[in-house]
mmCIF file of C-alpha atoms in Angstrom:
data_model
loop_
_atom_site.group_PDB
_atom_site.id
_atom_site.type_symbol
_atom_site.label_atom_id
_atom_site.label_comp_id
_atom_site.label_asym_id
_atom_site.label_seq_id
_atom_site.Cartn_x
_atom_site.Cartn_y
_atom_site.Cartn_z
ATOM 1 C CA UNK A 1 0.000 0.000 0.000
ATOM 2 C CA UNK A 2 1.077 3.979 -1.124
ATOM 3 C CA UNK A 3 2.438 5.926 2.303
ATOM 4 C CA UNK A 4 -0.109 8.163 0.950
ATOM 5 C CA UNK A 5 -2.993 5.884 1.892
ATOM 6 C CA UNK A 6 -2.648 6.606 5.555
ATOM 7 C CA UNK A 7 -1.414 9.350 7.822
ATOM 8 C CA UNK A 8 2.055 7.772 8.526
ATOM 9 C CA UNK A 9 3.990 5.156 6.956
ATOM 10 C CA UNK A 10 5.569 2.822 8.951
ATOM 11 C CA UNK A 11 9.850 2.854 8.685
ATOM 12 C CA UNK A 12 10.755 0.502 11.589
ATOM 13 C CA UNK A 13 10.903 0.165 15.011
ATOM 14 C CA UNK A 14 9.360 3.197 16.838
ATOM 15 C CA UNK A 15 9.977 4.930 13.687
ATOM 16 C CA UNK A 16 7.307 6.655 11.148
ATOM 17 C CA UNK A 17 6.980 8.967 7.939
ATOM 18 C CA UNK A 18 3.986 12.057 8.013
ATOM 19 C CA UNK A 19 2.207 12.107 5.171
ATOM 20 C CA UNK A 20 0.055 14.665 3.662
ATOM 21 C CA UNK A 21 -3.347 13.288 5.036
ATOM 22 C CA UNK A 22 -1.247 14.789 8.668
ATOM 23 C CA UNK A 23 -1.144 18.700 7.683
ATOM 24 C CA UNK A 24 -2.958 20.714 9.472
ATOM 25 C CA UNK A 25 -4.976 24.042 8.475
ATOM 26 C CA UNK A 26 -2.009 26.954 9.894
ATOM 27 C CA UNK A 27 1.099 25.658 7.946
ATOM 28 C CA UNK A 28 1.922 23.732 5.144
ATOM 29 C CA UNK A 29 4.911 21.909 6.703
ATOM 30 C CA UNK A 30 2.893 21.349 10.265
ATOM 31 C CA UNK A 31 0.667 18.076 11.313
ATOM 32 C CA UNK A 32 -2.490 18.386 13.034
ATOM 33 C CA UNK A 33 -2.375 17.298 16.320
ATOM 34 C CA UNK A 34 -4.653 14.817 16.067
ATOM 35 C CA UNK A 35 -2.183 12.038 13.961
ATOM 36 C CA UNK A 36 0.795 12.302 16.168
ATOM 37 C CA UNK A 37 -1.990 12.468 19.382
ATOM 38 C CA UNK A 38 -3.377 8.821 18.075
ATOM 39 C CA UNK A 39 0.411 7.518 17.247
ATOM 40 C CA UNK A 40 1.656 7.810 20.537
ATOM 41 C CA UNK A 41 -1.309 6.511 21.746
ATOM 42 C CA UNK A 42 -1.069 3.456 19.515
ATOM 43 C CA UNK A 43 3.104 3.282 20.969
ATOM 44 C CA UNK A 44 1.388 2.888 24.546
ATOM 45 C CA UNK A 45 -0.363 0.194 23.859
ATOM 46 C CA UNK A 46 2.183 -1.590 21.967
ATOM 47 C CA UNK A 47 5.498 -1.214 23.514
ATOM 48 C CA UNK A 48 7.166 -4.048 24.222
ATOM 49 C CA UNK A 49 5.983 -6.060 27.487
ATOM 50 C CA UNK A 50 3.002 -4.171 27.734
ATOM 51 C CA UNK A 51 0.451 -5.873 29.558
ATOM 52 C CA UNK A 52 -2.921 -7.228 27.373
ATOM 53 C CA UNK A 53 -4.894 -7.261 30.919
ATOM 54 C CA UNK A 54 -4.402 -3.401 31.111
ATOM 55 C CA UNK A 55 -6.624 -0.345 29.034
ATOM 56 C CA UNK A 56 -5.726 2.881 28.413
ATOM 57 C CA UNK A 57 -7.789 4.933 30.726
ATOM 58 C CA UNK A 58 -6.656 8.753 30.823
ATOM 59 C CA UNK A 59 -3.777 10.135 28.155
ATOM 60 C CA UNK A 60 -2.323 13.566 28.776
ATOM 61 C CA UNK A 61 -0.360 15.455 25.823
ATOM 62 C CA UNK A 62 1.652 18.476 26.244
ATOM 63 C CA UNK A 63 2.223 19.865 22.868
ATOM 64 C CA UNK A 64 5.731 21.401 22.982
ATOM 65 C CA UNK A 65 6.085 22.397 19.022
ATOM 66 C CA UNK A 66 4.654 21.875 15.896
ATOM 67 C CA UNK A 67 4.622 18.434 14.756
ATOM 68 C CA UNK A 68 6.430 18.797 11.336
ATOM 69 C CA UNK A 69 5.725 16.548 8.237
ATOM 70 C CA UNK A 70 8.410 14.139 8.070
ATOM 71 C CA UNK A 71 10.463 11.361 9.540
ATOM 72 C CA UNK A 72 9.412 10.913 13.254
ATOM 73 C CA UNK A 73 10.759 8.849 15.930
ATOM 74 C CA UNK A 74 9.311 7.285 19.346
ATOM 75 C CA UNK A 75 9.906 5.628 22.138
ATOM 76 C CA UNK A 76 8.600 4.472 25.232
ATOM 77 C CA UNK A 77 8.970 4.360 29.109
ATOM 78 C CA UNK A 78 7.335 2.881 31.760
ATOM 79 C CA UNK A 79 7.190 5.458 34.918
ATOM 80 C CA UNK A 80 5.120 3.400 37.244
ATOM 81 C CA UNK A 81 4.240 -0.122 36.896
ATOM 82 C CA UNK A 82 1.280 -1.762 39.679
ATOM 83 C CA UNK A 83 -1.044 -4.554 40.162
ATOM 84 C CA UNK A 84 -3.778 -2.444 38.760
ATOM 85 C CA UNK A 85 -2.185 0.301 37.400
ATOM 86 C CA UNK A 86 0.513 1.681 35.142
ATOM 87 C CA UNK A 87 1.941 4.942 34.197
ATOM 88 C CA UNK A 88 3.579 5.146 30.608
ATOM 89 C CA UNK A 89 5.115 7.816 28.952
ATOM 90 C CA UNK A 90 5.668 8.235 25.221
ATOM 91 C CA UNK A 91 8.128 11.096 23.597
ATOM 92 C CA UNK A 92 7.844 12.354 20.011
ATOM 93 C CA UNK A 93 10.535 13.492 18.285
ATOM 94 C CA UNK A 94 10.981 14.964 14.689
ATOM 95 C CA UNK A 95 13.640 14.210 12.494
ATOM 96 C CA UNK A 96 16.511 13.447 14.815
ATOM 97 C CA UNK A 97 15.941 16.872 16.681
ATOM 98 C CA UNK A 98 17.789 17.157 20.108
ATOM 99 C CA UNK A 99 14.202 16.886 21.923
ATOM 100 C CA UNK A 100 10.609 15.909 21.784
ATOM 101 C CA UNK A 101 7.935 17.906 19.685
ATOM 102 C CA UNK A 102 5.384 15.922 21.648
ATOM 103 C CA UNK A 103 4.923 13.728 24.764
ATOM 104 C CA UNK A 104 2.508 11.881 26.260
ATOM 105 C CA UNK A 105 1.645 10.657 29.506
ATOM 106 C CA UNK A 106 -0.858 7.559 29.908
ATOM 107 C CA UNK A 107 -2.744 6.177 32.830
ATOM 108 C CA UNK A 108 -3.767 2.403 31.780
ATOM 109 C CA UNK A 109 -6.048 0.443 34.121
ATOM 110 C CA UNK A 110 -6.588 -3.530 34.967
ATOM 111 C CA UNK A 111 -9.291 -4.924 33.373
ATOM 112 C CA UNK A 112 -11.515 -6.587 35.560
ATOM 113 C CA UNK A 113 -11.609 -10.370 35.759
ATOM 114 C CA UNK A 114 -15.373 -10.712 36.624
ATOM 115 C CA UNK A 115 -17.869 -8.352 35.667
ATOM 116 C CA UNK A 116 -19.066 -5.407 37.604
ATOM 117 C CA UNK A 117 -21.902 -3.489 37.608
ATOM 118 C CA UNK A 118 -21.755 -1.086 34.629
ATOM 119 C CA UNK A 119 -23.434 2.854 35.281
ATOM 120 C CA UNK A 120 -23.051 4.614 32.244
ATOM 121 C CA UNK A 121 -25.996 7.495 30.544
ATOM 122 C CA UNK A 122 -27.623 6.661 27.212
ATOM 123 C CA UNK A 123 -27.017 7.626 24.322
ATOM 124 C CA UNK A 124 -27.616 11.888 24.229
ATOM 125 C CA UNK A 125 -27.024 12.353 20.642
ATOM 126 C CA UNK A 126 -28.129 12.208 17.298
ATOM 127 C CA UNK A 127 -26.662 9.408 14.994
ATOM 128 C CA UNK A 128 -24.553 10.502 12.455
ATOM 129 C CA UNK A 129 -27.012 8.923 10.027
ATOM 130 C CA UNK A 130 -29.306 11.832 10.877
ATOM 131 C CA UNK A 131 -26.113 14.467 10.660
ATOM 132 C CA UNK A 132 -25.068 15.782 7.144
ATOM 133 C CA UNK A 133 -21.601 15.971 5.973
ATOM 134 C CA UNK A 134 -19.958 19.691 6.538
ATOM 135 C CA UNK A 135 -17.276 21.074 5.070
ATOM 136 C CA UNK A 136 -13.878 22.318 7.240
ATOM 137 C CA UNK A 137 -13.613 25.983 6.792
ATOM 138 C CA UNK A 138 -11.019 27.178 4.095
ATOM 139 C CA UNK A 139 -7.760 25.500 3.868
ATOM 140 C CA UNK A 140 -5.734 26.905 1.237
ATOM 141 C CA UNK A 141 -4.231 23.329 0.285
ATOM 142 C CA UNK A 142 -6.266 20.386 -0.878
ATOM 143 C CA UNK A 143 -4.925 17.719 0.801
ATOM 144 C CA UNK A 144 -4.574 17.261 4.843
ATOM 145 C CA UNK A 145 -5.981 16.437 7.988
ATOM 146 C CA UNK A 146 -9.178 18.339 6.308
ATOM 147 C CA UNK A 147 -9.734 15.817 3.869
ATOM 148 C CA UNK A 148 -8.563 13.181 5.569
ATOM 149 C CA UNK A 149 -11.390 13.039 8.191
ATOM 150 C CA UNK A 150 -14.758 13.248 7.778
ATOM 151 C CA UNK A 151 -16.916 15.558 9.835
ATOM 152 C CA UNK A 152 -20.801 15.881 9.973
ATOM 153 C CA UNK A 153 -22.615 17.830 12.598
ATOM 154 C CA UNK A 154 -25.653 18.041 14.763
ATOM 155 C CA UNK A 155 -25.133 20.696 16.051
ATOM 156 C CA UNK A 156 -22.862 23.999 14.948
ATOM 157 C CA UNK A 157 -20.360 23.890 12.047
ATOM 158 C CA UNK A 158 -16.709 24.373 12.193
ATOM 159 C CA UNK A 159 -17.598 27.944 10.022
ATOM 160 C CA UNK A 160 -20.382 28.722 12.943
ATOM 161 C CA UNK A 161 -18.743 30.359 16.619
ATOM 162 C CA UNK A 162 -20.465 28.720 19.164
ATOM 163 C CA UNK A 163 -20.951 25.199 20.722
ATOM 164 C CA UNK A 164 -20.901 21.890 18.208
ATOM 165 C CA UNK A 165 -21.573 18.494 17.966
ATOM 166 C CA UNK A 166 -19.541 16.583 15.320
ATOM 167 C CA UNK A 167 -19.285 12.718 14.026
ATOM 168 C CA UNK A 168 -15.985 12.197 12.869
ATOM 169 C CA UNK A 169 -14.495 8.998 10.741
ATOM 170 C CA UNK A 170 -11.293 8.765 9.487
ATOM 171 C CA UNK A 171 -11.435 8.238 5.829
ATOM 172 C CA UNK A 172 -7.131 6.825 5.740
ATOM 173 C CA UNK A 173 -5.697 4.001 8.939
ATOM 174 C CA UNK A 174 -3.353 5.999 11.147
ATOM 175 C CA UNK A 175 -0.881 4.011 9.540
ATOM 176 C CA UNK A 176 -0.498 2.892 5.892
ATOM 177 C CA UNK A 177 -1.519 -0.882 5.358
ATOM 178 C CA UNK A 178 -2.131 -1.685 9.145
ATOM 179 C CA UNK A 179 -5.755 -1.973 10.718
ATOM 180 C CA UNK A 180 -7.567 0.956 12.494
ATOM 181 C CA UNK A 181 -7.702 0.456 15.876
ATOM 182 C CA UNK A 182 -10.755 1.696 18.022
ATOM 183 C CA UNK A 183 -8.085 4.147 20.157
ATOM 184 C CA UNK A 184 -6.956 5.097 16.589
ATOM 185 C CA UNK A 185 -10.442 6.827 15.825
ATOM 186 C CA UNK A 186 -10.714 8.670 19.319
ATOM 187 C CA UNK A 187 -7.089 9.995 19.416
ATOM 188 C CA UNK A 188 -7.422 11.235 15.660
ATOM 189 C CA UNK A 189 -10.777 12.977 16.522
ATOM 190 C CA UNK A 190 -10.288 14.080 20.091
ATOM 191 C CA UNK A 191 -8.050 17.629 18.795
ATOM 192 C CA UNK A 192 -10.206 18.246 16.372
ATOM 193 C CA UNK A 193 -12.667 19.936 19.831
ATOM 194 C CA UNK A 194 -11.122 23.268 19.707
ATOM 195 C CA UNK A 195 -11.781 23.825 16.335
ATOM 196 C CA UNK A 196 -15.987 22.082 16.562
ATOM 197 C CA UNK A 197 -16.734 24.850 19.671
ATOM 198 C CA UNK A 198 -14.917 27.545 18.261
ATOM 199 C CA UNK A 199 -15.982 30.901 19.402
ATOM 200 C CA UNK A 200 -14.292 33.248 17.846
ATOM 201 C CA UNK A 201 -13.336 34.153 14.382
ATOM 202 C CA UNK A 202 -10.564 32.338 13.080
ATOM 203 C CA UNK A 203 -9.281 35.327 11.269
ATOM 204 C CA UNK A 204 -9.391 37.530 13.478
ATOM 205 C CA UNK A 205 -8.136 35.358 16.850
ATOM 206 C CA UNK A 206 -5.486 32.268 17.725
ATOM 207 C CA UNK A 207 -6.584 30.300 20.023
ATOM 208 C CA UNK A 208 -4.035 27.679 20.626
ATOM 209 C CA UNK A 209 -4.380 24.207 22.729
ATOM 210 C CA UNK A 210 -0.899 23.480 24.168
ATOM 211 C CA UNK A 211 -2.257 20.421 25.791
ATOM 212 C CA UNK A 212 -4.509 18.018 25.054
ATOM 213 C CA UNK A 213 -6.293 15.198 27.577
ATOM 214 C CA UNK A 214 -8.848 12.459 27.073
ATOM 215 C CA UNK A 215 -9.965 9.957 29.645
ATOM 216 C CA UNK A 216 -12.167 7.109 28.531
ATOM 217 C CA UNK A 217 -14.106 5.056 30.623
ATOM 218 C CA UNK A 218 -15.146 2.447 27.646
ATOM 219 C CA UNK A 219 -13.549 1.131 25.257
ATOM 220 C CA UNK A 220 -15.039 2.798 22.023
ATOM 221 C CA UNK A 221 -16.677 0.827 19.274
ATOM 222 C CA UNK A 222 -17.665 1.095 15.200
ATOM 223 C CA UNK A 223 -16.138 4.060 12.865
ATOM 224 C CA UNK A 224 -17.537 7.005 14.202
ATOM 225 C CA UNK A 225 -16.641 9.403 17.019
ATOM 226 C CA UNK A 226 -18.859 12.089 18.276
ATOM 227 C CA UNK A 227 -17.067 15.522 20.079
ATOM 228 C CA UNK A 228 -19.703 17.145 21.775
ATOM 229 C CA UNK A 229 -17.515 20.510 22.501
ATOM 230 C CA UNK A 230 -18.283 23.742 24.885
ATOM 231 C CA UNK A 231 -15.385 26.567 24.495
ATOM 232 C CA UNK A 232 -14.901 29.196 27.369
ATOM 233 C CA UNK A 233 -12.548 31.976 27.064
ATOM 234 C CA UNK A 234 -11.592 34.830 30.035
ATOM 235 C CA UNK A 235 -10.701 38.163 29.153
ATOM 236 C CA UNK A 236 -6.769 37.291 30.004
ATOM 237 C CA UNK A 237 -7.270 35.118 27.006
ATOM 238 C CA UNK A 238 -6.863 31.355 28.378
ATOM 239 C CA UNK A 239 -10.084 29.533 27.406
ATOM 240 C CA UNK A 240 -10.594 26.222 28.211
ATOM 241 C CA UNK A 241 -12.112 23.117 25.837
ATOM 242 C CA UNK A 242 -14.510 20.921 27.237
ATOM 243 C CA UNK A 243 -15.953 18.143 25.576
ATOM 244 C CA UNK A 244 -17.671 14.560 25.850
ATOM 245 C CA UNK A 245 -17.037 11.628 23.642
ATOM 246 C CA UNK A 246 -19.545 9.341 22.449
ATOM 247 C CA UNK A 247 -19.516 6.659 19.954
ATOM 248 C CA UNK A 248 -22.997 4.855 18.587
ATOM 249 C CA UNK A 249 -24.007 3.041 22.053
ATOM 250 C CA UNK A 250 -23.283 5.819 24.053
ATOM 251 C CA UNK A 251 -20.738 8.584 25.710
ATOM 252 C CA UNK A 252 -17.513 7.352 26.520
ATOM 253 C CA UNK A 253 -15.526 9.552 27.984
ATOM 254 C CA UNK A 254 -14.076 13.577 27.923
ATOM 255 C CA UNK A 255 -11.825 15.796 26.232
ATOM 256 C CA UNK A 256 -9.760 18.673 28.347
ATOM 257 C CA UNK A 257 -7.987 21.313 26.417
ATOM 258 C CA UNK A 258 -6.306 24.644 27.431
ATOM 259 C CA UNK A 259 -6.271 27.584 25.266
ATOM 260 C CA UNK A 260 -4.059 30.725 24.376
ATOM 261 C CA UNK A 261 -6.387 33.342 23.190
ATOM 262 C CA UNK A 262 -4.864 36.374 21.342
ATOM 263 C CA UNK A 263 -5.912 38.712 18.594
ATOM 264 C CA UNK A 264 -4.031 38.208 15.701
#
């Protein structure tokens, strides 16, 4: 399979290639977060020894630079390894730089042996059968992250300030001729909340996330992703993301992001 059928192409160990489904809408030589966000994700859960008895529970990603498009590197460390728990931490660096572009910090939890009791709210939103496709707003290069995903909304559009409600599904794998993984389709989508709850113009304002954190308390299921996103910004110009996850059966879990606010 063509590198340019997915996101990334895989090189070797720990080791990848951005492709052009990665850019991003601000720079033509920058990745959307979400890629890199969903390929560090995928390094958690398959470093070497990791246990199969464990799921990724809460992942917290400070986003130091741009990601660029190019050669990338990983690797893995475990910071605190329990009965129940674990602590893993995954670095991302770009083209043999002297530091990470990205890291990661994941909280993976013991599955339980028997059963228990599950408490969880219905489904709260429409099915992405009843949403219709929308458009990103202009990005002044056909091919990236833009038209790499697709979005449709119940709620808001990505060209409307205010709340939004989005189904995503990635139309490429994360990575060329490999399966999509459920976490795959979460960690590609889970960025993207920022942009669904905008609230201010995007010409006229940045508004940066330098982090990014998702906790999931099921494991998600099927092809589409829903970001149900809120946006709050002060008047010191740090906002705040906040947004629920859902998948066809249900919610299943939250997105956290901070914002730097700032005329342009």
């Amino acid at each position: 399979m063509d590198a340019e059928d997915g996101f990334y192409e895989r090189l070797g160990a720990g080791r990848f290639l951005a492709t052009e489904a990665t850019r991003g809408p601000w720079d033509p030589g920058a990745q959307h977060a979400g890629p890199p966000a969903a390929l560090l994700g995928r390094a958690v859960e398959e470093r070497p020894g990791g246990r199969a008895d464990m799921r990724l529970a809460r992942i917290t990603y400070e986003i130091l630079r741009p990601v660029p498009i190019g050669p990338l590197e990983i690797t893995t460390s475990v910071l605190r390894s329990g009965r129940n728990t674990e602590v893993v931490e995954a670095a991302l660096t770009a083209g043999g730089g002297s530091g990470p572009v990205m890291l990661a910090r994941a909280l993976r939890i013991r599955v339980a042996a028997d059963p228990v009791p599950a408490v969880a709210p219905p489904v709260l939103v429409a099915p992405p059968g009843e949403a219709a496709p929308a458009p990103f707003f202009p990005v002044p290069w056909e091919r990236g992250y833009h038209s790499s995903v697709e979005a449709r909304f119940t709620e808001g559009a990505f060209t409307e300030p205010g709340p939004g409600t989005c189904w995503m599904r990635m139309r490429v794998p994360l990575v060329a001729g490999e399966k999509v993984r459920p976490l795959d389709r979460v960690l590609v989508a889970a960025d993207s909340a920022n942009g669904i709850s905008a609230v201010m113009d995007f010409g006229r304002f940045v508004f940066v996330n330098g982090d990014l954190t998702v906790h999931l308390h099921r494991h998600p299921a099927g092809e589409w992703v829903c970001v149900e996103s809120r946006t709050s910004v002060d008047a010191a110009g740090i906002g705040l993301v906040d947004a629920r996850l859902h998948d066809e059966k249900g919610p299943i879990g939250r997105v956290g992001q901070s914002l730097f606010v700032a005329p342009r």
